Short mmCIF file of C-alpha atoms and ligand atoms in Angstrom, two decimals:
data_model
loop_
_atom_site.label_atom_id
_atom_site.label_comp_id
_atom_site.label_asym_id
_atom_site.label_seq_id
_atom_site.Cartn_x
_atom_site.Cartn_y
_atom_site.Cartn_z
CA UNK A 984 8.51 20.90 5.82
CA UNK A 985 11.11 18.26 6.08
CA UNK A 986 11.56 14.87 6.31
CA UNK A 987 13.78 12.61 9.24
CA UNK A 988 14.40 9.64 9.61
CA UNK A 989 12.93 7.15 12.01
CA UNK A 990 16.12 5.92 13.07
CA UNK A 991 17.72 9.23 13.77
CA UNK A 992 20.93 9.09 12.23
CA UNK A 993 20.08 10.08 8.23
CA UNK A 994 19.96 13.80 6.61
CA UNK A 995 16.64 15.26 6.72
CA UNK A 996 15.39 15.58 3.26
CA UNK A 997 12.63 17.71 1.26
CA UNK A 998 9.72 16.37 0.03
CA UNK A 999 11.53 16.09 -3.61
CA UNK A 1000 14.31 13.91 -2.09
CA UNK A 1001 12.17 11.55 0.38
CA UNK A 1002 9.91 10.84 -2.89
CA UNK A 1003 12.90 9.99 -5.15
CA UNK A 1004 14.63 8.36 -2.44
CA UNK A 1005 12.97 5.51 -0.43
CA UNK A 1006 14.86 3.67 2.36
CA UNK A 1007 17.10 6.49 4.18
CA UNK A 1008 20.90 5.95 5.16
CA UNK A 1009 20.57 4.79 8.14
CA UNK A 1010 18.08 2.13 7.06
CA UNK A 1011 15.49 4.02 8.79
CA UNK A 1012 12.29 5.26 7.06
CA UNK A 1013 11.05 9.07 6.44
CA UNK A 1014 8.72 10.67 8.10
CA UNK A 1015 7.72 14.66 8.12
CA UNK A 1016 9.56 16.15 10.89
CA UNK A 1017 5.90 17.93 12.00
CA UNK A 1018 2.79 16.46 10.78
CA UNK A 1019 0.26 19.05 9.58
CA UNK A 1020 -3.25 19.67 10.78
CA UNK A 1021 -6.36 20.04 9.68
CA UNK A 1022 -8.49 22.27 11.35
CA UNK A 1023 -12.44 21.32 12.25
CA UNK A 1024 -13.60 24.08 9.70
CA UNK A 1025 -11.20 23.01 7.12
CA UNK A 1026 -12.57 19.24 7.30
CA UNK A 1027 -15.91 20.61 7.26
CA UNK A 1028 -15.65 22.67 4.12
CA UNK A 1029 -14.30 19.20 2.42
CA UNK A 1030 -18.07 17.59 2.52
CA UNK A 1031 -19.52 16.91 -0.95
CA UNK A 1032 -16.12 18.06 -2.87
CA UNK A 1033 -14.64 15.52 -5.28
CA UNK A 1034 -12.02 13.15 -4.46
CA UNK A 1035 -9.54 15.09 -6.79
CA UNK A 1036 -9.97 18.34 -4.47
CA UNK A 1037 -9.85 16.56 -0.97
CA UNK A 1038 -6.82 14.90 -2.17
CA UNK A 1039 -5.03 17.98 -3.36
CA UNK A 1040 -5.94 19.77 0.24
CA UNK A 1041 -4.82 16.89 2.57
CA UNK A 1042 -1.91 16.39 0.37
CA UNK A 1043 -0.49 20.02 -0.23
CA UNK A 1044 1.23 20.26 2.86
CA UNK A 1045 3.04 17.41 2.53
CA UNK A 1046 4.20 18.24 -0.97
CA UNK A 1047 5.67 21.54 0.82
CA UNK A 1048 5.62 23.82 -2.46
CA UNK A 1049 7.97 21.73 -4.22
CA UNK A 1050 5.30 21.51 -7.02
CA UNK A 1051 3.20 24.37 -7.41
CA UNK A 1052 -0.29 24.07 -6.98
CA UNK A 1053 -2.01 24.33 -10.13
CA UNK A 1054 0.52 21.32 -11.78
CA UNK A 1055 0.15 19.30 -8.39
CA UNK A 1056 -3.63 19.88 -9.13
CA UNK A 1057 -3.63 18.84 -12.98
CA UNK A 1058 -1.34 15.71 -11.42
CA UNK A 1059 -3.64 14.06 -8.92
CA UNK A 1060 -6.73 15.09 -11.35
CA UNK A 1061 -5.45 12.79 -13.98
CA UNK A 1062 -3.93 9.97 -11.30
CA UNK A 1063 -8.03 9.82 -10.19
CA UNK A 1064 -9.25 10.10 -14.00
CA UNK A 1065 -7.76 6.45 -14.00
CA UNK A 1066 -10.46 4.97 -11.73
CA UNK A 1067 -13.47 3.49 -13.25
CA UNK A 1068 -16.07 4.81 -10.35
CA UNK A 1069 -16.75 8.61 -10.57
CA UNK A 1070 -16.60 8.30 -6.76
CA UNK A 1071 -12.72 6.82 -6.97
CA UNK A 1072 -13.64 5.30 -3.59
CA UNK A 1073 -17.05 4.72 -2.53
CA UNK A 1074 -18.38 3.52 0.27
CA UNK A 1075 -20.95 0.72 0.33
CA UNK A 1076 -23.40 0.31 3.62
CA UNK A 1077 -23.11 -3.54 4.75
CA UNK A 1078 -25.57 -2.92 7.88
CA UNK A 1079 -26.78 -0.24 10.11
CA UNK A 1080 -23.36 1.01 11.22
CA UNK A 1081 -20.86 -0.98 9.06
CA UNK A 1082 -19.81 0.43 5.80
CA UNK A 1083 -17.11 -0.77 3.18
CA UNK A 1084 -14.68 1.09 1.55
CA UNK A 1085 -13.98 0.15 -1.61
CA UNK A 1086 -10.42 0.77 -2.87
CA UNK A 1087 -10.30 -1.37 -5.54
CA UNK A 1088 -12.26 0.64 -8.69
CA UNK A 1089 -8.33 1.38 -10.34
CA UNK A 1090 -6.43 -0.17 -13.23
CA UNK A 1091 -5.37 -3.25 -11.41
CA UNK A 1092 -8.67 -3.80 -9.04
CA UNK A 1093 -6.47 -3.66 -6.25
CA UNK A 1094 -5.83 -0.67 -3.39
CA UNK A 1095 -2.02 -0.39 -4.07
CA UNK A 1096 -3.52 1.86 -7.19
CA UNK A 1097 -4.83 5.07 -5.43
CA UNK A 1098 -0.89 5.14 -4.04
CA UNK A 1099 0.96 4.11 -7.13
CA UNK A 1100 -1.15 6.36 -9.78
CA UNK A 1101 -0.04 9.11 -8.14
CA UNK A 1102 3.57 8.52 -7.44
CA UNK A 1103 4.53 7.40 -10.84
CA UNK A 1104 2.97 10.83 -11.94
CA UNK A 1105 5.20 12.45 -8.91
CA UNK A 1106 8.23 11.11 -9.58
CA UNK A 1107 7.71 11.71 -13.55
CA UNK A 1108 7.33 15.67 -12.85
CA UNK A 1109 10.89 15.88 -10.61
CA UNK A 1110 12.52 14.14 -13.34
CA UNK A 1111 11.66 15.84 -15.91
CA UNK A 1112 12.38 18.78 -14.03
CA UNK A 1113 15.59 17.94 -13.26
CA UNK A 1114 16.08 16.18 -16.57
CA UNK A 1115 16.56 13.29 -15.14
CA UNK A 1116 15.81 9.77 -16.15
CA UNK A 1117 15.42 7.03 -13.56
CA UNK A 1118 14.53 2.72 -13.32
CA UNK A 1119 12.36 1.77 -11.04
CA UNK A 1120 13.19 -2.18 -10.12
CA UNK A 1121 10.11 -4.67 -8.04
CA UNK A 1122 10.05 -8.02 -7.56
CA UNK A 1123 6.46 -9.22 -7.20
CA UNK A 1124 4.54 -11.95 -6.36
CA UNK A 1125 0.94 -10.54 -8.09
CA UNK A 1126 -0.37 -7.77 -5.95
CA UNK A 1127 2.41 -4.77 -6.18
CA UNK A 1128 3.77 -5.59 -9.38
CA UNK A 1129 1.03 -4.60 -11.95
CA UNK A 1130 0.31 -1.66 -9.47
CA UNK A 1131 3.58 -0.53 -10.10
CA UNK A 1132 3.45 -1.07 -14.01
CA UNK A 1133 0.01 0.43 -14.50
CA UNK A 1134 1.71 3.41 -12.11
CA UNK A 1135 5.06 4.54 -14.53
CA UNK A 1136 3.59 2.71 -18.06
CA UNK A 1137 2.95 6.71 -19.45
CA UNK A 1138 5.60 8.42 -17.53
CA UNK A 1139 8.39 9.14 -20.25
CA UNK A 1140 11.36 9.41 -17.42
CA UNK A 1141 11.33 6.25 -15.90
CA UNK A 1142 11.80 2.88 -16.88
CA UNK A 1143 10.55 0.17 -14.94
CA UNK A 1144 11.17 -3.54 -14.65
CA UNK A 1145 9.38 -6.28 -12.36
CA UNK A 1146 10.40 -9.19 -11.67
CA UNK A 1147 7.96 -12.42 -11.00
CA UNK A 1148 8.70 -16.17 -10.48
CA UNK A 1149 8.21 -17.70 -13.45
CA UNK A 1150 4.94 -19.56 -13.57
CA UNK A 1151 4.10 -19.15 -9.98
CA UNK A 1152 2.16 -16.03 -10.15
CA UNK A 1153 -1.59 -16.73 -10.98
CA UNK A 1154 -2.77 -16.20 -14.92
CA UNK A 1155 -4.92 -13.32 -14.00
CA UNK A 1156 -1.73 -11.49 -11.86
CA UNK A 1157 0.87 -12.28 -14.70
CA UNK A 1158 -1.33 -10.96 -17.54
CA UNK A 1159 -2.48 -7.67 -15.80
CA UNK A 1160 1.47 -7.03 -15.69
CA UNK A 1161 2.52 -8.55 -19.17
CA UNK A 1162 -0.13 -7.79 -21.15
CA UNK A 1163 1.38 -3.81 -20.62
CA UNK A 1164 2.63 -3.38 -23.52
CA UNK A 1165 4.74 0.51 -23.23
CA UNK A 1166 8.33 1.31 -24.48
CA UNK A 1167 9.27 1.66 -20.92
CA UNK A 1168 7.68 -1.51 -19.22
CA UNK A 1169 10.32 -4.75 -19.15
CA UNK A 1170 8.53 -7.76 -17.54
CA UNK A 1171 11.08 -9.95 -16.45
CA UNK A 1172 10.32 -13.86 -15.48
CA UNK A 1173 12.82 -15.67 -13.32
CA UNK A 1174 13.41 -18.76 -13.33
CA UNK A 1175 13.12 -19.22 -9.46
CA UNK A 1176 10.49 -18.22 -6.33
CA UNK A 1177 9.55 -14.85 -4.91
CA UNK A 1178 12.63 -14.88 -2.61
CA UNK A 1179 14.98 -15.18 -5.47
CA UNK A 1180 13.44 -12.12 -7.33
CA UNK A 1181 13.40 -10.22 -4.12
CA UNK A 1182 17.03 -10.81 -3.66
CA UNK A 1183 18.41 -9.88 -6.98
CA UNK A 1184 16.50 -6.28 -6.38
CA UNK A 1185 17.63 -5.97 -2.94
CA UNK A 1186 20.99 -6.72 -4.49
CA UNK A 1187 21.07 -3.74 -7.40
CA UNK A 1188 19.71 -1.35 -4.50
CA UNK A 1189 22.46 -2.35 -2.85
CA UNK A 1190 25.25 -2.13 -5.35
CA UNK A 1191 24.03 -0.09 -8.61
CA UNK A 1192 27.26 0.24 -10.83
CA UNK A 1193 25.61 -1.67 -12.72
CA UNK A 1194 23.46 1.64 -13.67
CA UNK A 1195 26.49 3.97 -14.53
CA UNK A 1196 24.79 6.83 -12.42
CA UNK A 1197 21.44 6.12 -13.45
CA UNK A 1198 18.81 6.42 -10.23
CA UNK A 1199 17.21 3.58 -9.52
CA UNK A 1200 14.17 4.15 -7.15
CA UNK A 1201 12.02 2.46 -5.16
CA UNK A 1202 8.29 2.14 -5.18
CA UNK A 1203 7.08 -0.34 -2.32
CA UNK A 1204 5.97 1.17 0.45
CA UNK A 1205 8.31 2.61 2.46
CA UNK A 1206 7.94 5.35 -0.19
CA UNK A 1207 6.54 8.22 2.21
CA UNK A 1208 4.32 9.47 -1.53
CA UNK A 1209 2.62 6.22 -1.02
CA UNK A 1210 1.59 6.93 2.47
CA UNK A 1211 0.61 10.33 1.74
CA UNK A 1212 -1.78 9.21 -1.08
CA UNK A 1213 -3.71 6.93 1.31
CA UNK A 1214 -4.60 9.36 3.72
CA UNK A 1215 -6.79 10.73 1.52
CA UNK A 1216 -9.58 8.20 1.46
CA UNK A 1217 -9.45 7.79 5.42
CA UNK A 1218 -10.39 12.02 4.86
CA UNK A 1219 -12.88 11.65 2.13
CA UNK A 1220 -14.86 8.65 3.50
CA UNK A 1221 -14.68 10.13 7.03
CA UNK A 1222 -16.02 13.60 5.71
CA UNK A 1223 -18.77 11.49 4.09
CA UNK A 1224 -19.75 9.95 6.97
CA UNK A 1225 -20.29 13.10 8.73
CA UNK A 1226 -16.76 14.15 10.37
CA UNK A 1227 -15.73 16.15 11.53
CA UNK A 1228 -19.12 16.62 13.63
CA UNK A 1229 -18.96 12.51 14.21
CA UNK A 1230 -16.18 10.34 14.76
CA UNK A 1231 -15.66 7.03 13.10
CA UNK A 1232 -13.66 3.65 13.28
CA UNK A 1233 -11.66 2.08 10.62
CA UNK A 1234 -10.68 -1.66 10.23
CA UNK A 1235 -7.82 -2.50 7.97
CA UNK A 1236 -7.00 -5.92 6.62
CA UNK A 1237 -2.84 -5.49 6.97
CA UNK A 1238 0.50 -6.74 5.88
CA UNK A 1239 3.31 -3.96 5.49
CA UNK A 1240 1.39 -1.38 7.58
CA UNK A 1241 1.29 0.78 4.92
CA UNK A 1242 -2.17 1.74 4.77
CA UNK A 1243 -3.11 1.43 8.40
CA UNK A 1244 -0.47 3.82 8.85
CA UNK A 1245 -1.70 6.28 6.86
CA UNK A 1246 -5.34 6.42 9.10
CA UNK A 1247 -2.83 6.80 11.89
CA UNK A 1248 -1.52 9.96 9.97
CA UNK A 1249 -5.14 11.39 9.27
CA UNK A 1250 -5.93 11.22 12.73
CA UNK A 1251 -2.92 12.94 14.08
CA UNK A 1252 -4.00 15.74 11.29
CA UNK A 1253 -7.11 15.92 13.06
CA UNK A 1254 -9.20 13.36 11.37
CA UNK A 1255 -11.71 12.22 14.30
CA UNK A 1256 -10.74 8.21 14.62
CA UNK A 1257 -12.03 6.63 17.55
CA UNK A 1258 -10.45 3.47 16.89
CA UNK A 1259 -8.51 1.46 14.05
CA UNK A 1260 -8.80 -2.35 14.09
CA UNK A 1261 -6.07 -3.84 12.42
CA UNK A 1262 -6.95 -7.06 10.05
CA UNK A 1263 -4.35 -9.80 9.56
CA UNK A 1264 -4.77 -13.70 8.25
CA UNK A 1265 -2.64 -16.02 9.69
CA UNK A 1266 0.61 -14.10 9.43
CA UNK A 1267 -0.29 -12.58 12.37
CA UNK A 1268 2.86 -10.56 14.04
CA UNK A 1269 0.52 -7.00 14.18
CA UNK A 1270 -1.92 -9.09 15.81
CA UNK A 1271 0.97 -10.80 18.21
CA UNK A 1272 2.63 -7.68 19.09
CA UNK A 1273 -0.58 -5.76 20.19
CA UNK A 1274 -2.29 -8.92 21.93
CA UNK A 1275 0.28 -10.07 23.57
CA UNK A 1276 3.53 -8.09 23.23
CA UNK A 1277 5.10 -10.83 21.63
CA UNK A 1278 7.07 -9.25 18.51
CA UNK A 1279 8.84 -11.44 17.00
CA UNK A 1280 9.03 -13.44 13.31
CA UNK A 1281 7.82 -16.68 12.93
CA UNK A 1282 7.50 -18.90 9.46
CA UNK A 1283 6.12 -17.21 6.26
CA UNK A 1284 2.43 -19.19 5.85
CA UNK A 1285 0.83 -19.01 2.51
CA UNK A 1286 -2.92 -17.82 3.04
CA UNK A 1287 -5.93 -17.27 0.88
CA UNK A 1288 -5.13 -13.61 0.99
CA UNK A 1289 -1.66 -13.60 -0.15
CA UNK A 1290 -1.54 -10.25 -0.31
CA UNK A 1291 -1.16 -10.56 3.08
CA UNK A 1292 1.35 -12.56 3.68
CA UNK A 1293 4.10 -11.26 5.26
CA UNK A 1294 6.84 -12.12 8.15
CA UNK A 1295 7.71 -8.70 8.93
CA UNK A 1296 5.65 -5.49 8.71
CA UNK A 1297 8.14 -3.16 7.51
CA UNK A 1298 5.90 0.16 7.71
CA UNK A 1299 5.40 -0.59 11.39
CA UNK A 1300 8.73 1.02 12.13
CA UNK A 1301 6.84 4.47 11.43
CA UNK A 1302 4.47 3.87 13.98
CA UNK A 1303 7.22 2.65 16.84
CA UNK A 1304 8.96 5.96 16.13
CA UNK A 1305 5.92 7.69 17.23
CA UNK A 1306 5.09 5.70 20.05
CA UNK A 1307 8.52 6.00 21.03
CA UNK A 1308 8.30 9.47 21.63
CA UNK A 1309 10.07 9.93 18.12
CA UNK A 1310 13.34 8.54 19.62
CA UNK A 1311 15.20 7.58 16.86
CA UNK A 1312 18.21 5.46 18.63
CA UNK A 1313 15.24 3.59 20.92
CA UNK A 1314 13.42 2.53 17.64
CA UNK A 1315 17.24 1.46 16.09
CA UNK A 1316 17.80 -0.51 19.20
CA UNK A 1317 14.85 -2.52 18.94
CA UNK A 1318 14.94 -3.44 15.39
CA UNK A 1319 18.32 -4.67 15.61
CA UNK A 1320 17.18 -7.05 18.63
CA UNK A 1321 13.94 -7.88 16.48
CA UNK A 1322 16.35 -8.79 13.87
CA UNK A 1323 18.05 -11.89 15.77
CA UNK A 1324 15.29 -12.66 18.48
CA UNK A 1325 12.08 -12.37 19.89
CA UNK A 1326 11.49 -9.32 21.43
CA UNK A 1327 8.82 -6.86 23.27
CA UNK A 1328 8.01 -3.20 22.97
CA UNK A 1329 8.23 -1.67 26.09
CA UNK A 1330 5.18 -1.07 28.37
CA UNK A 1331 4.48 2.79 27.42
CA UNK A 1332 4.68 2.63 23.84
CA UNK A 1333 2.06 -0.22 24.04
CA UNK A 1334 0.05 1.19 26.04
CA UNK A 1335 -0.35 4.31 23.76
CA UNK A 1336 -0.66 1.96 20.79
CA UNK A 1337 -3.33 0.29 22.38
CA UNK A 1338 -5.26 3.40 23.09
CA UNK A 1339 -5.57 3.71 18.92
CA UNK A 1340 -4.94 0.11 17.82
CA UNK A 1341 -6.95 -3.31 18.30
CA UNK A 1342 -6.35 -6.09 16.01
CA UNK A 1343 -8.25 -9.47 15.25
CA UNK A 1344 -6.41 -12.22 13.14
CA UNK A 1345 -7.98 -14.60 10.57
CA UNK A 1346 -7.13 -18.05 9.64
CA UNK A 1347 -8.18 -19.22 5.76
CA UNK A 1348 -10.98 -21.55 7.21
CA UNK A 1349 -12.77 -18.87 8.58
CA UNK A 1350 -11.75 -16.37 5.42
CA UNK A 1351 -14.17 -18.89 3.57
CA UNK A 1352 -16.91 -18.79 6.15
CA UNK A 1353 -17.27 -15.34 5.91
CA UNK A 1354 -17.11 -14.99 2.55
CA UNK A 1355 -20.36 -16.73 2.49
CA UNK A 1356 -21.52 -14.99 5.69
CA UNK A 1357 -21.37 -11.86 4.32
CA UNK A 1358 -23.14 -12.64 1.01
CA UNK A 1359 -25.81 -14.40 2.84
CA UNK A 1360 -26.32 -11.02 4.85
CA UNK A 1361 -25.18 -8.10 2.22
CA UNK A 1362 -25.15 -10.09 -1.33
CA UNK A 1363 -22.18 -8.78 -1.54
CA UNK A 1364 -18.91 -10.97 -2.28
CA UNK A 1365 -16.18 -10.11 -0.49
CA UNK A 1366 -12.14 -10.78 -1.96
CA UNK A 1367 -10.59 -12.88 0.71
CA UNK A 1368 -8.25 -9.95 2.16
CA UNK A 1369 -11.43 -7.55 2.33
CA UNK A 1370 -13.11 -11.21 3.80
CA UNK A 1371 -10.09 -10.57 7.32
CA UNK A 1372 -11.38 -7.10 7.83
CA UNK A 1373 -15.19 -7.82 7.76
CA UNK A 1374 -14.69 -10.40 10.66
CA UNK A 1375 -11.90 -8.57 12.76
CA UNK A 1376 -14.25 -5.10 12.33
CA UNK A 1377 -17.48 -7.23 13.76
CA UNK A 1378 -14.87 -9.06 16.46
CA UNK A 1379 -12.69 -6.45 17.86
CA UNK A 1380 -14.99 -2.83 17.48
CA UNK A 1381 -14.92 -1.14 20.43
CA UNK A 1382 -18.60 -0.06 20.19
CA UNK A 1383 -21.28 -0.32 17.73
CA UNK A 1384 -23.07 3.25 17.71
CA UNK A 1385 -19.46 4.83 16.06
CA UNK A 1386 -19.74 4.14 12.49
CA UNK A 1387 -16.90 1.18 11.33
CA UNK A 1388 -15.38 1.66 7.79
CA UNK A 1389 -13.72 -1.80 6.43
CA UNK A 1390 -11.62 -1.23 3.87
CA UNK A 1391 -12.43 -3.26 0.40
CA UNK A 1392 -8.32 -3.72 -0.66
CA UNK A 1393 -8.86 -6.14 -3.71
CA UNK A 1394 -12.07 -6.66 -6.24
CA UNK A 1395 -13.21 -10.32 -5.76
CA UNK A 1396 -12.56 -10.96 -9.37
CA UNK A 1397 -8.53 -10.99 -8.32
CA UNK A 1398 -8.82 -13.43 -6.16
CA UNK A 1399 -11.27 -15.80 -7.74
CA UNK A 1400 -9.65 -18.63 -5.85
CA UNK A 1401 -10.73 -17.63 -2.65
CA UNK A 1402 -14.36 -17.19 -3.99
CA UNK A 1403 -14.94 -20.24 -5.29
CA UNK A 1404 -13.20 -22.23 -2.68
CA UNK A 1405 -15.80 -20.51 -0.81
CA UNK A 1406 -18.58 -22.24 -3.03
CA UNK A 1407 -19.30 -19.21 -5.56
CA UNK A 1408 -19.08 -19.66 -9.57
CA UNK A 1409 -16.49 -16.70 -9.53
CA UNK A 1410 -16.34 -13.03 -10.41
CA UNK A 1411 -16.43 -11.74 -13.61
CA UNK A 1412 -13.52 -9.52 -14.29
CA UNK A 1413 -15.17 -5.77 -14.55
CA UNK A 1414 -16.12 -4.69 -18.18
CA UNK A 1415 -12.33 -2.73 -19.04
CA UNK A 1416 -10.46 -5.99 -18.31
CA UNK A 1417 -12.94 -8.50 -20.04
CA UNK A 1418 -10.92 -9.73 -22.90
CA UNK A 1419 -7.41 -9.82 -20.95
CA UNK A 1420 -7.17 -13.54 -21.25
CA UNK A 1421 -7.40 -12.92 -25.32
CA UNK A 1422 -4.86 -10.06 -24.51
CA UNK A 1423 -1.18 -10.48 -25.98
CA UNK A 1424 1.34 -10.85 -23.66
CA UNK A 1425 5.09 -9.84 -23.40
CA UNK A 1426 7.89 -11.03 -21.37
CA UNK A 1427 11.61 -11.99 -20.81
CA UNK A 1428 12.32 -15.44 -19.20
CA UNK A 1429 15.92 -14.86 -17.32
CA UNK A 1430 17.73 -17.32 -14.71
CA UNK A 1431 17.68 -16.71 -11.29
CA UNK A 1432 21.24 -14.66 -11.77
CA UNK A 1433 22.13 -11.59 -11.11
CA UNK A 1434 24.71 -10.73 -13.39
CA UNK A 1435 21.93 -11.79 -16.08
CA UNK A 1436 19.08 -9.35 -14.43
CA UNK A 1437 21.38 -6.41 -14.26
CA UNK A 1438 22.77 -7.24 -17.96
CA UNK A 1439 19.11 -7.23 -18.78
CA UNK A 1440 18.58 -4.09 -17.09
CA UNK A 1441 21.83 -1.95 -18.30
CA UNK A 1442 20.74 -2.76 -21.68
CA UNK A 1443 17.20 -2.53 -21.66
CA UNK A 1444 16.74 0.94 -20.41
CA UNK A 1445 16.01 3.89 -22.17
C1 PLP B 63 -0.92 -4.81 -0.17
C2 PLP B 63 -2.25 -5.34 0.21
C3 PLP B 63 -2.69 -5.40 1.55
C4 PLP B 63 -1.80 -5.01 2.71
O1 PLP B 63 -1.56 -3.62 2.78
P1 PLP B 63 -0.35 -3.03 3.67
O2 PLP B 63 -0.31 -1.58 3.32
O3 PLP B 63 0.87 -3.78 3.25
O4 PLP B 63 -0.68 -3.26 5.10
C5 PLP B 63 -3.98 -5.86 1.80
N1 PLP B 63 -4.80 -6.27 0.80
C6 PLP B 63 -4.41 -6.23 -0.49
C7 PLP B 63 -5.35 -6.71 -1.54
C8 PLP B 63 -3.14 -5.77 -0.84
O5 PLP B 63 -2.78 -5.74 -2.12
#
């Protein structure tokens, strides 16, 4: 198997390459160049194995030989020994037909952890193989960041450094990332917003001299590992739900695309979806562009679900490649207008999106109202991102008899804001993260400069 590009014009690449790579040279993003299948028996034989197994059989194909199967085995075993629920990713019955995923039982309580526990063990093995050391570079603003950290912290090749505006990330976000305490983990505080720390990474992509032929790799997620990781739990929680003899829907709450995306794989592997919902708060241009074909940016608008919060949905390029037909120069051609103006996708390709997709957007007032609707009806209490996808799943399902998965993407405790805005006490952080208030922390303060970053950096790594 290889991997192209989605705007046509890159080398294709083996699975090796696309993981250590990220963005390809044509600023498109990879994809495999045939997506594998799996066949009704082999979904059926998956029902009542662990997590560990169903991950290794969805996964193998994608992973192409390039690490043999016993060590690919021993690698996602130990990614999912991380997660404090036996079941990595149960699911949780709200009502008759309505069931939440929950994605959120990893080191950081968020789902960016079933993707990120894996790839830092990924990347690790082709380094070492290759003998090879590489620095992994983030800017944050919570969410990703201690993901990331909790992802490399024990893999002895890489080095890794995020960047966060200095005190503008919540107490909770900042300590799950400084309290890390590894050789190889460089906190880095900047004395500026999110945008600033963005720039300086986009900047050292961009120009890494400043490395001397040291990699530098990138682990958001336009990393295809990442995708691959999360079609996994669309499998497992499908196969658990009785496919494939049933179908069943999916409702995502949404921001990069990322993980939607990767249901979109399962089903084109023969996963039976009938329909995905797409969850978004009030930065809304998923919802926009599959309402009402208007695809365009608009103003960044900080929500209770920051997570979410996003002008442009970068892993949404993977789908327009396929509803393009996988033509490459068509998908170019319309990101470049998207770039400078408001655009449209033309009628076909939204037409087939729309025979997959629906999408239901959610403003913070009613984030908070169903926060408390749902504990009045499950006792459960929802984090505010989870809170988008309970509504839009309810609003926008296409039929109630075809079992709806939500997926759970944070633990309430995260985002205690949210909660008790929405008139709760709070959370309590789970039992492993009790005492990380008492926790110490560690942590460079630099200006917003990138000379000083990349001094930082040169000097810093192992
Ligand atoms: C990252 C994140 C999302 C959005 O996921 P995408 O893959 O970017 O669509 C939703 N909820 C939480 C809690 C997240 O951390």
């Amino acid at each position: 198997m290889r991997y192209i590009s989605t705007r046509g014009q890159a080398p294709a690449l083996s699975f090796e390459e696309v993981v250590l790579t990220g963005m390809a040279s044509d600023g498109g993003l990879y994809i495999p160049e045939t997506i594998p299948t799996l066949g009704h028996d082999e979904l059926a034989a998956m029902a009542g194995l662990s997590y560990a197994e169903i991950a290794f059989r969805v996964m193998q194909p994608y992973v192409n030989g390039e690490i043999d199967d016993d060590t690919f085995r021993g690698i996602v075993k130990e990614a999912y020994a991380t997660f404090s629920h036996d079941a990595v990713v149960p699911l949780n019955q709200l009502d008759a037909n309505h069931f939440l995923l929950e994605l959120f039982h990893g080191p950081t309580l968020a789902f960016k952890d079933v993707a990120l526990q894996l790839l830092g063990r990924i990347l690790d093995h082709f380094l070492k193989k290759r003998g090879e050391r590489a620095v992994i570079m983030g800017a944050t603003s919570g969410d990703t960041g201690s993901a990331a950290i909790e992802g490399c912290r024990h893999c002895d090749n890489l080095d890794i450094f995020i960047l966060h505006p200095h005190n503008r990330v919540s107490e909770v976000q900042r300590r799950q990332m400084t309290t890390v305490l590894a050789d190889n983990v460089f906190n880095v505080a900047i004395e500026g917003n999110f945008d600033d720390a963005q720039a300086m990474v986009k900047a050292s992509f961009a120009d890494q001299g400043f490395l001397e032929g040291t990699r530098l790799v990138a682990v958001n997620s336009i990393n295809w590992a990442r995708i691959m990781a999360q079609v996994v739990y669309y499998v497992a929680s499908a196969v658990a739900l009785g496919a494939p003899h049933r179908a069943v829907s999916f409702c995502v709450p949404s921001a990069n695309f990322g993980n939607v995306f990767a249901g979109y794989i399962a089903k084109r592997m023969g996963l039976p979806v009938k329909q995905f919902v797409i969850a978004t708060n009030a930065n809304d241009i998923l919802h926009r562009t599959l309402c009402d074909n208007d695809f365009s940016k608009q103003e960044l608008k900080a929500t209770l679900a920051p997570s979410m919060d996003i002008v442009v949905s970068s892993n949404f390029e993977r789908l327009l490649f396929e509803a393009y037909g996988r033509d490459g120069a068509a998908v170019k051609a319309l990101l470049e207008r998207f770039q400078h103006e408001p655009t449209a996708l033309a009628e076909a390709p939204l037409a087939t999106l729309r025979e997959s997709f629906a999408s239901h957007s959610v403003d913070d007032a009613t984030i908070l109202e169903v926060i408390r609707e749902a504990h009045h009806r499950t006792q459960e209490i929802l984090d505010p991102h989870t809170a988008t996808g309970y509504r839009a799943a309810e609003r926008a399902r296409a039929d109630a008899t075809t079992p709806m998965i939500t997926l759970a993407t944070a633990h309430p405790a995260k985002f205690a804001e949210a909660v008790v805005k929405a008139g709760f006490p709070g959370v309590p952080l789970p039992p492993h993260m009790d005492d990380l208030l008492e926790r110490e922390e560690r942590y460079t303060v630099l200006p917003a400069e990138l000379s000083a970053v990349q001094a930082f950096v040169a000097e810093n790594r192992r």
